[in-house]
Tab-separated table of C-alpha atoms in Angstrom:
chain	number	residue	atom	x	y	z
A	1	MET	CA	19.865	91.810	72.775
A	2	ILE	CA	17.064	91.723	70.172
A	3	ARG	CA	14.597	94.616	70.032
A	4	ALA	CA	11.086	94.168	68.816
A	5	ALA	CA	10.229	95.809	65.525
A	6	GLY	CA	9.310	99.470	65.972
A	7	GLN	CA	10.782	99.682	69.485
A	8	CYS	CA	12.736	102.894	70.110
A	9	PRO	CA	16.346	102.522	71.198
A	10	ARG	CA	16.926	103.127	74.881
A	11	THR	CA	18.774	106.350	75.737
A	12	TYR	CA	21.080	107.024	78.727
A	13	PRO	CA	21.820	110.338	80.378
A	14	SER	CA	25.278	111.787	79.685
A	15	PRO	CA	27.721	111.191	82.566
A	16	SER	CA	28.288	114.012	85.012
A	17	LYS	CA	31.699	115.614	85.568
A	18	SER	CA	32.251	113.632	88.771
A	19	GLN	CA	31.411	110.391	86.971
A	20	ARG	CA	33.900	111.199	84.216
A	21	CYS	CA	36.646	111.913	86.798
A	22	LEU	CA	35.848	108.623	88.590
A	23	HIS	CA	36.039	106.750	85.303
A	24	GLU	CA	39.382	108.358	84.480
A	25	ARG	CA	40.826	107.475	87.904
A	26	LEU	CA	39.648	103.874	87.623
A	27	HIS	CA	41.350	103.607	84.250
A	28	HIS	CA	44.563	105.241	85.533
A	29	GLN	CA	44.034	108.433	83.557
A	30	PRO	CA	44.592	111.808	85.231
A	31	PRO	CA	41.702	114.267	85.230
A	32	ARG	CA	41.636	116.462	82.175
A	33	VAL	CA	42.397	119.562	84.216
A	34	GLY	CA	45.756	118.046	85.282
A	35	GLY	CA	47.309	118.680	81.889
A	36	ARG	CA	46.455	122.354	82.098
A	37	LYS	CA	47.954	122.568	85.605
A	38	VAL	CA	51.212	120.957	84.483
A	39	LYS	CA	51.412	123.290	81.501
A	40	ALA	CA	50.724	126.345	83.672
A	41	ASP	CA	53.386	125.196	86.141
A	42	ARG	CA	55.946	124.868	83.352
A	43	ILE	CA	55.087	128.312	82.037
A	44	LEU	CA	55.446	129.781	85.541
A	45	ARG	CA	58.834	128.109	86.005
A	46	ALA	CA	60.000	129.406	82.637
A	47	LEU	CA	58.885	132.948	83.479
A	48	LEU	CA	60.640	132.762	86.848
A	49	TRP	CA	63.810	131.523	85.170
A	50	ILE	CA	63.728	134.330	82.607
A	51	THR	CA	63.053	136.986	85.246
A	52	LEU	CA	65.675	135.669	87.656
A	53	GLY	CA	68.305	135.156	84.970
A	54	THR	CA	67.748	138.612	83.516
A	55	GLY	CA	67.872	140.228	86.950
A	56	ILE	CA	71.115	138.466	87.915
A	57	ALA	CA	72.731	139.302	84.571
A	58	VAL	CA	71.806	142.985	84.855
A	59	ALA	CA	72.903	143.158	88.506
A	60	ILE	CA	76.286	141.576	87.731
A	61	ALA	CA	76.793	143.783	84.668
A	62	TYR	CA	76.110	146.988	86.603
A	63	ARG	CA	77.442	146.068	90.048
A	64	GLY	CA	80.513	148.200	89.424
A	65	ARG	CA	78.238	151.235	89.107
A	66	PHE	CA	76.416	150.525	92.360
A	67	ASP	CA	76.125	153.938	94.040
A	68	VAL	CA	75.866	153.613	97.812
A	69	ALA	CA	75.374	157.353	98.301
A	70	ALA	CA	72.435	157.373	95.884
A	71	LEU	CA	70.955	154.344	97.658
A	72	GLU	CA	71.232	156.054	101.047
A	73	GLY	CA	69.567	159.202	99.704
A	74	TRP	CA	66.751	157.145	98.188
A	75	ILE	CA	66.190	155.213	101.424
A	76	ARG	CA	66.189	158.371	103.553
A	77	GLY	CA	63.608	159.899	101.223
A	78	ALA	CA	61.181	157.086	102.065
A	79	GLY	CA	60.492	158.562	105.516
A	80	VAL	CA	58.871	156.169	107.992
A	81	GLY	CA	58.900	153.445	105.351
A	82	ALA	CA	62.697	153.591	105.050
A	83	PRO	CA	63.377	150.429	107.130
A	84	LEU	CA	60.919	148.332	105.105
A	85	LEU	CA	62.295	149.670	101.831
A	86	PHE	CA	65.867	148.984	102.937
A	87	MET	CA	65.103	145.393	103.967
A	88	ALA	CA	63.320	144.806	100.646
A	89	VAL	CA	66.327	146.177	98.726
A	90	TYR	CA	68.692	144.014	100.806
A	91	ALA	CA	66.595	140.894	100.157
A	92	LEU	CA	66.432	141.599	96.417
A	93	GLY	CA	70.159	142.334	96.328
A	94	THR	CA	70.873	138.978	97.974
A	95	VAL	CA	68.826	137.169	95.328
A	96	LEU	CA	70.533	139.100	92.511
A	97	PHE	CA	74.111	138.558	93.778
A	98	LEU	CA	74.772	142.149	94.842
A	99	PRO	CA	77.609	142.476	97.407
A	100	GLY	CA	76.058	142.022	100.840
A	101	SER	CA	78.943	143.690	102.677
A	102	VAL	CA	78.236	146.995	100.896
A	103	LEU	CA	74.561	146.845	101.841
A	104	THR	CA	75.454	145.989	105.442
A	105	LEU	CA	77.788	148.978	105.689
A	106	ALA	CA	75.024	151.167	104.267
A	107	GLY	CA	72.587	149.821	106.861
A	108	GLY	CA	74.950	150.790	109.658
A	109	ALA	CA	75.412	154.276	108.241
A	110	LEU	CA	71.663	154.773	107.801
A	111	PHE	CA	70.200	153.293	110.971
A	112	GLY	CA	73.013	153.026	113.522
A	113	PRO	CA	74.529	149.947	115.182
A	114	VAL	CA	71.419	148.480	116.838
A	115	LEU	CA	68.564	149.017	114.400
A	116	GLY	CA	71.017	148.717	111.514
A	117	THR	CA	72.021	145.237	112.669
A	118	PHE	CA	68.378	144.176	112.932
A	119	TYR	CA	67.449	145.523	109.495
A	120	ASN	CA	70.594	144.113	107.868
A	121	LEU	CA	70.129	140.697	109.407
A	122	THR	CA	66.428	140.566	108.568
A	123	GLY	CA	66.992	141.674	104.972
A	124	ALA	CA	69.816	139.177	104.487
A	125	THR	CA	67.730	136.340	105.931
A	126	LEU	CA	64.730	137.243	103.770
A	127	GLY	CA	66.938	137.233	100.680
A	128	ALA	CA	68.608	133.971	101.681
A	129	THR	CA	65.196	132.382	102.214
A	130	LEU	CA	63.886	133.607	98.863
A	131	ALA	CA	66.956	132.255	97.047
A	132	PHE	CA	66.559	128.937	98.903
A	133	LEU	CA	62.902	128.645	97.839
A	134	LEU	CA	63.632	129.614	94.233
A	135	ALA	CA	66.298	126.922	93.945
A	136	ARG	CA	64.065	124.320	95.576
A	137	TYR	CA	61.087	125.185	93.355
A	138	LEU	CA	63.026	125.529	90.122
A	139	GLY	CA	65.354	122.587	90.792
A	140	ALA	CA	68.103	124.882	89.633
A	141	ALA	CA	70.479	122.944	87.382
A	142	TRP	CA	72.337	126.244	86.972
A	143	VAL	CA	73.159	126.232	90.694
A	144	GLU	CA	74.407	122.649	90.430
A	145	ARG	CA	76.738	123.616	87.586
A	146	LYS	CA	78.032	126.671	89.449
A	147	ALA	CA	78.437	124.914	92.800
A	148	GLY	CA	79.915	121.709	91.353
A	149	ALA	CA	81.863	119.746	93.936
A	150	ARG	CA	80.897	122.299	96.578
A	151	LEU	CA	77.283	121.156	96.310
A	152	GLN	CA	78.364	117.575	97.035
A	153	ARG	CA	80.156	118.813	100.155
A	154	LEU	CA	77.055	120.723	101.210
A	155	ASN	CA	74.906	117.632	100.813
A	156	ARG	CA	77.322	115.511	102.818
A	157	GLY	CA	77.613	118.201	105.485
A	158	VAL	CA	73.844	118.633	105.803
A	159	GLU	CA	73.280	114.879	106.006
A	160	ALA	CA	75.978	114.481	108.657
A	161	GLU	CA	75.378	117.559	110.822
A	162	GLY	CA	72.059	119.219	109.893
A	163	TRP	CA	71.661	122.706	111.415
A	164	ARG	CA	75.195	122.585	112.829
A	165	PHE	CA	76.564	122.559	109.312
A	166	VAL	CA	74.441	125.586	108.363
A	167	ALA	CA	75.776	127.345	111.456
A	168	PHE	CA	79.348	126.433	110.542
A	169	VAL	CA	79.234	127.747	106.965
A	170	ARG	CA	77.469	130.930	108.087
A	171	LEU	CA	80.255	131.612	110.580
A	172	VAL	CA	83.101	130.350	108.401
A	173	PRO	CA	82.921	131.780	104.859
A	174	LEU	CA	84.018	128.700	102.913
A	175	PHE	CA	81.425	129.355	100.205
A	176	PRO	CA	80.243	132.560	98.458
A	177	PHE	CA	77.247	133.818	100.456
A	178	ASN	CA	74.854	134.483	97.566
A	179	LEU	CA	75.539	131.190	95.786
A	180	LEU	CA	75.366	129.322	99.099
A	181	ASN	CA	71.746	130.411	99.587
A	182	TYR	CA	70.714	128.818	96.302
A	183	ALA	CA	72.822	125.713	96.895
A	184	PHE	CA	71.148	125.012	100.244
A	185	GLY	CA	67.815	124.891	98.409
A	186	LEU	CA	69.058	121.798	96.575
A	187	THR	CA	69.835	119.935	99.798
A	188	ARG	CA	67.360	118.082	101.990
A	189	ILE	CA	67.522	120.464	104.934
A	190	ARG	CA	64.171	121.721	106.220
A	191	LEU	CA	63.257	125.336	105.506
A	192	GLY	CA	62.634	126.243	109.173
A	193	THR	CA	65.984	124.805	110.262
A	194	TYR	CA	67.782	126.655	107.487
A	195	VAL	CA	66.131	130.012	108.244
A	196	LEU	CA	66.640	129.869	112.022
A	197	ALA	CA	70.270	128.722	111.825
A	198	SER	CA	71.032	131.344	109.172
A	199	TYR	CA	69.485	134.173	111.191
A	200	LEU	CA	71.267	133.279	114.415
A	201	PHE	CA	74.699	132.543	113.006
A	202	MET	CA	74.895	135.433	110.550
A	203	LEU	CA	74.537	137.714	113.580
A	204	PRO	CA	78.270	138.090	114.489
A	205	GLY	CA	79.276	139.209	111.002
A	206	SER	CA	76.247	141.461	110.741
A	207	VAL	CA	77.069	143.181	114.042
A	208	ALA	CA	80.694	143.784	113.012
A	209	TYR	CA	80.017	145.180	109.542
A	210	THR	CA	77.028	147.229	110.676
A	211	TYR	CA	79.110	148.891	113.364
A	212	LEU	CA	81.876	149.498	110.836
A	213	GLY	CA	79.384	151.316	108.595
A	214	TYR	CA	78.160	153.333	111.564
A	215	ALA	CA	81.725	154.246	112.591
A	216	GLY	CA	82.520	155.278	109.023
A	217	ARG	CA	79.556	157.636	108.945
A	218	GLU	CA	80.592	159.120	112.297
A	219	ALA	CA	84.100	159.694	110.951
A	220	VAL	CA	82.730	161.543	107.920
A	221	THR	CA	80.296	163.686	109.914
A	222	GLY	CA	82.727	164.386	112.755
A	223	GLY	CA	80.809	162.634	115.543
A	224	ALA	CA	82.118	162.426	119.097
A	225	GLY	CA	84.343	159.605	120.338
A	226	LEU	CA	85.797	158.700	116.938
A	227	VAL	CA	88.856	156.909	118.324
A	228	ARG	CA	86.780	154.732	120.645
A	229	LYS	CA	84.315	153.855	117.879
A	230	ALA	CA	87.095	153.076	115.418
A	231	LEU	CA	88.833	150.805	117.926
A	232	LEU	CA	85.579	149.010	118.710
A	233	ALA	CA	84.921	148.493	114.990
A	234	LEU	CA	88.401	147.011	114.532
A	235	ALA	CA	87.927	144.773	117.581
A	236	LEU	CA	84.642	143.433	116.183
A	237	LEU	CA	86.254	142.724	112.815
A	238	ALA	CA	89.135	140.932	114.551
A	239	LEU	CA	86.638	138.827	116.500
A	240	VAL	CA	84.797	137.861	113.318
A	241	ALA	CA	88.122	136.975	111.681
A	242	PHE	CA	89.040	134.800	114.687
A	243	LEU	CA	85.698	132.978	114.791
A	244	PRO	CA	86.516	130.471	112.012
A	245	ARG	CA	89.576	129.246	113.921
A	246	LEU	CA	87.618	129.005	117.181
A	247	ILE	CA	84.692	127.195	115.558
A	248	GLY	CA	87.111	124.871	113.803
A	249	ARG	CA	88.536	123.822	117.163
A	250	LEU	CA	85.181	123.413	118.899
A	251	ARG	CA	83.456	121.692	115.992
A	252	LYS	CA	83.202	117.932	116.076
A	253	ARG	CA	85.726	116.441	113.696
A	254	PRO	CA	84.222	115.220	110.392
A	255	MET	CA	84.642	111.430	110.616
A	256	LEU	CA	84.473	109.101	107.627
A	257	PRO	CA	83.755	105.399	108.352
A	258	VAL	CA	86.019	102.972	106.512
A	259	GLN	CA	83.114	101.368	104.652
A	260	ALA	CA	81.987	104.798	103.434
A	261	LEU	CA	85.504	105.543	102.194
A	262	LYS	CA	85.692	102.195	100.409
A	263	ALA	CA	82.305	102.834	98.774
A	264	ARG	CA	83.413	106.248	97.524
A	265	LEU	CA	86.633	104.832	96.120
A	266	ALA	CA	84.811	101.915	94.508
A	267	ALA	CA	82.361	104.368	92.904
A	268	GLY	CA	85.279	106.155	91.269
A	269	GLU	CA	84.910	109.376	93.262
A	270	GLU	CA	87.868	111.717	93.239
A	271	VAL	CA	89.305	111.361	96.749
A	272	LEU	CA	92.850	111.904	97.992
A	273	VAL	CA	93.690	109.328	100.678
A	274	LEU	CA	96.387	110.971	102.811
A	275	ASP	CA	98.274	108.642	105.161
A	276	VAL	CA	99.981	110.690	107.897
A	277	ARG	CA	101.855	107.832	109.591
A	278	THR	CA	105.631	107.599	109.469
A	279	ALA	CA	107.208	106.173	106.328
A	280	ALA	CA	108.135	103.023	108.272
A	281	ASP	CA	104.548	102.433	109.410
A	282	TYR	CA	103.230	103.205	105.923
A	283	ALA	CA	105.452	100.535	104.370
A	284	GLY	CA	105.275	98.181	107.368
A	285	ASP	CA	103.368	95.022	108.201
A	286	SER	CA	99.966	96.718	108.585
A	287	GLY	CA	100.171	98.021	105.023
A	288	HIS	CA	98.285	100.995	103.621
A	289	ILE	CA	95.175	101.729	101.594
A	290	PRO	CA	95.769	101.158	97.858
A	291	GLY	CA	96.766	104.395	96.161
A	292	ALA	CA	97.202	106.339	99.423
A	293	ARG	CA	99.725	109.163	99.550
A	294	ASN	CA	102.143	109.210	102.484
A	295	LEU	CA	102.954	112.535	104.132
A	296	PRO	CA	103.919	112.071	107.807
A	297	LEU	CA	102.264	114.397	110.304
A	298	GLU	CA	105.630	115.699	111.547
A	299	GLY	CA	106.515	117.006	108.094
A	300	LEU	CA	103.039	118.120	107.066
A	301	PRO	CA	103.444	121.840	107.958
A	302	GLN	CA	106.642	122.087	105.901
A	303	HIS	CA	105.287	120.147	102.906
A	304	ILE	CA	101.665	121.297	102.891
A	305	THR	CA	102.286	123.340	99.735
A	306	GLU	CA	102.721	120.037	97.877
A	307	LEU	CA	98.993	119.497	98.362
A	308	GLY	CA	98.004	122.816	96.789
A	309	GLU	CA	96.242	121.142	93.857
A	310	PHE	CA	93.906	119.382	96.311
A	311	LEU	CA	92.384	122.504	97.921
A	312	GLU	CA	88.952	121.707	96.457
A	313	THR	CA	89.359	117.910	96.386
A	314	PRO	CA	87.877	115.646	99.082
A	315	ILE	CA	90.695	114.430	101.352
A	316	ALA	CA	90.464	111.368	103.617
A	317	VAL	CA	93.175	111.493	106.311
A	318	VAL	CA	94.227	108.163	107.814
A	319	CYS	CA	96.681	107.007	110.483
A	320	SER	CA	96.885	103.940	112.731
A	321	THR	CA	93.781	104.915	114.740
A	322	ASP	CA	92.568	108.474	114.246
A	323	LYS	CA	94.439	110.627	116.789
A	324	ARG	CA	97.136	111.836	114.398
A	325	SER	CA	94.566	112.173	111.642
A	326	ILE	CA	92.566	114.630	113.776
A	327	GLN	CA	95.652	116.827	114.174
A	328	ALA	CA	96.293	116.667	110.435
A	329	GLU	CA	92.660	117.493	109.629
A	330	ARG	CA	92.780	120.542	111.896
A	331	LEU	CA	95.973	121.713	110.218
A	332	LEU	CA	94.607	121.222	106.690
A	333	ALA	CA	91.288	122.897	107.494
A	334	GLY	CA	93.152	125.869	108.948
A	335	GLN	CA	95.069	126.217	105.677
A	336	GLY	CA	91.889	126.450	103.605
A	337	PHE	CA	91.399	122.847	102.463
A	338	ALA	CA	87.653	122.733	102.015
A	339	ASP	CA	86.677	119.054	102.331
A	340	VAL	CA	88.820	117.101	104.800
A	341	HIS	CA	87.591	114.042	106.709
A	342	VAL	CA	89.237	111.778	109.260
A	343	VAL	CA	89.026	108.063	108.487
A	344	GLU	CA	87.303	106.761	111.607
A	345	GLY	CA	89.411	104.156	113.385
A	346	GLY	CA	92.239	104.513	110.858
A	347	MET	CA	94.110	101.510	109.495
A	348	THR	CA	93.059	99.491	112.540
A	349	ALA	CA	89.403	99.760	111.505
A	350	TRP	CA	90.294	99.251	107.825
A	351	ALA	CA	92.086	95.977	108.616
A	352	ARG	CA	89.337	94.864	111.020
A	353	ALA	CA	86.824	95.282	108.191
A	354	GLY	CA	88.910	92.948	106.017
A	355	LEU	CA	89.550	95.557	103.323
A	356	ALA	CA	92.465	95.330	100.904
A	357	VAL	CA	95.855	96.792	101.816
A	358	VAL	CA	99.160	97.227	100.000
A	359	HIS	CA	102.526	96.444	101.595
A	360	GLY	CA	105.711	98.330	100.884
A	361	ALA	CA	106.165	101.700	99.210
A	362	ALA	CA	103.467	101.551	96.543
A	363	SER	CA	104.125	103.011	93.109
A	364	GLY	CA	100.716	104.695	93.251
A	365	GLU	CA	101.836	107.207	95.894
A	366	GLY	CA	101.079	110.857	95.492
A	367	GLY	CA	98.085	110.483	93.255
A	368	ARG	CA	94.552	111.674	93.139
A	369	ARG	CA	92.022	108.865	93.077
A	370	GLY	CA	89.649	109.100	90.142
A	371	ARG	CA	87.396	106.891	88.097
A	372	GLY	CA	88.877	103.573	87.213
A	373	SER	CA	91.833	103.857	89.590
A	374	PRO	CA	93.054	100.746	91.400
A	375	ALA	CA	91.985	102.162	94.742
A	376	GLY	CA	88.505	102.578	93.436
A	377	SER	CA	88.193	98.898	92.627
A	378	ALA	CA	90.121	97.296	95.454
A	379	GLU	CA	88.294	94.387	97.023
A	380	SER	CA	89.146	92.245	99.979
A	381	ASP	CA	89.678	88.556	99.444
């Protein structure tokens, strides 16, 4: 455009803040304030990490000097605010890996069996929720390193069973309580589901240990009915000890579809395939899964010690269908094997899916399946 001589150049008003933001969005640039928010978020995460790490380190270093008597005296000195102070201490102790059983016993001694149970359970749930949220917000790689294969089992359990799995691990102590709270934060379970299931299914253990703390205080102070209270405390502890076996029987068996097993083997996951058919069936016409280990169900109780190295390893139990596998899974779970699944449909389903089998007594018996193993790469023709 040509301007006439002496004509002043045209001026434009400077763009407003909203116009600048619109221009940045149209050109795929985030608003300038976004960078400051990201930086502030990183600083906050770093501060949380430092605070949490320091607190856990100090708590672990001094947990041997934890003085329950001093704690009880401090709580009693709080007067009407004692319950709130106790629940806050319990929640903080849960986050910092202090022994929850000691705090629960103290709650029973301080507040009695009824209110003590409520305060213990509420404090434990608050702490479990806080640990869950910290792990979810921080994306705690430290928890992943500590939990290891256990975190994979948690993820699979949550995906398969949801709140039922939370209920199961709260009733059956397969995982350390304090670490479990953080590990659940790295799964996809919803916060409300986690909190409600935790509160309800931590109740039996809380009742038993709270009453034990109450009975212990009564024994020290010479309260009436000591024998009755002691017997009731022992009965509650026996019930809590029996619960894992009862839940294990009532719980739906963890089934593993054949295609899921094949995918895990093909991906090189470490899985022990345990075939519990007779030796004749294992080597017979139907064949067996490549690399599977044969240990017949009839001899499993006598030879279960041979599987000691697989206590923390995923085990897939297979038979002709799945009836014998269910019995084997129940037996293994009762002996402390942490991750046992029944191959759904057994060898019948495996053959129906057209997956590869081996005939005869394979030389790969007795092994653990890892990366690059033949079982991991077996394909059907």
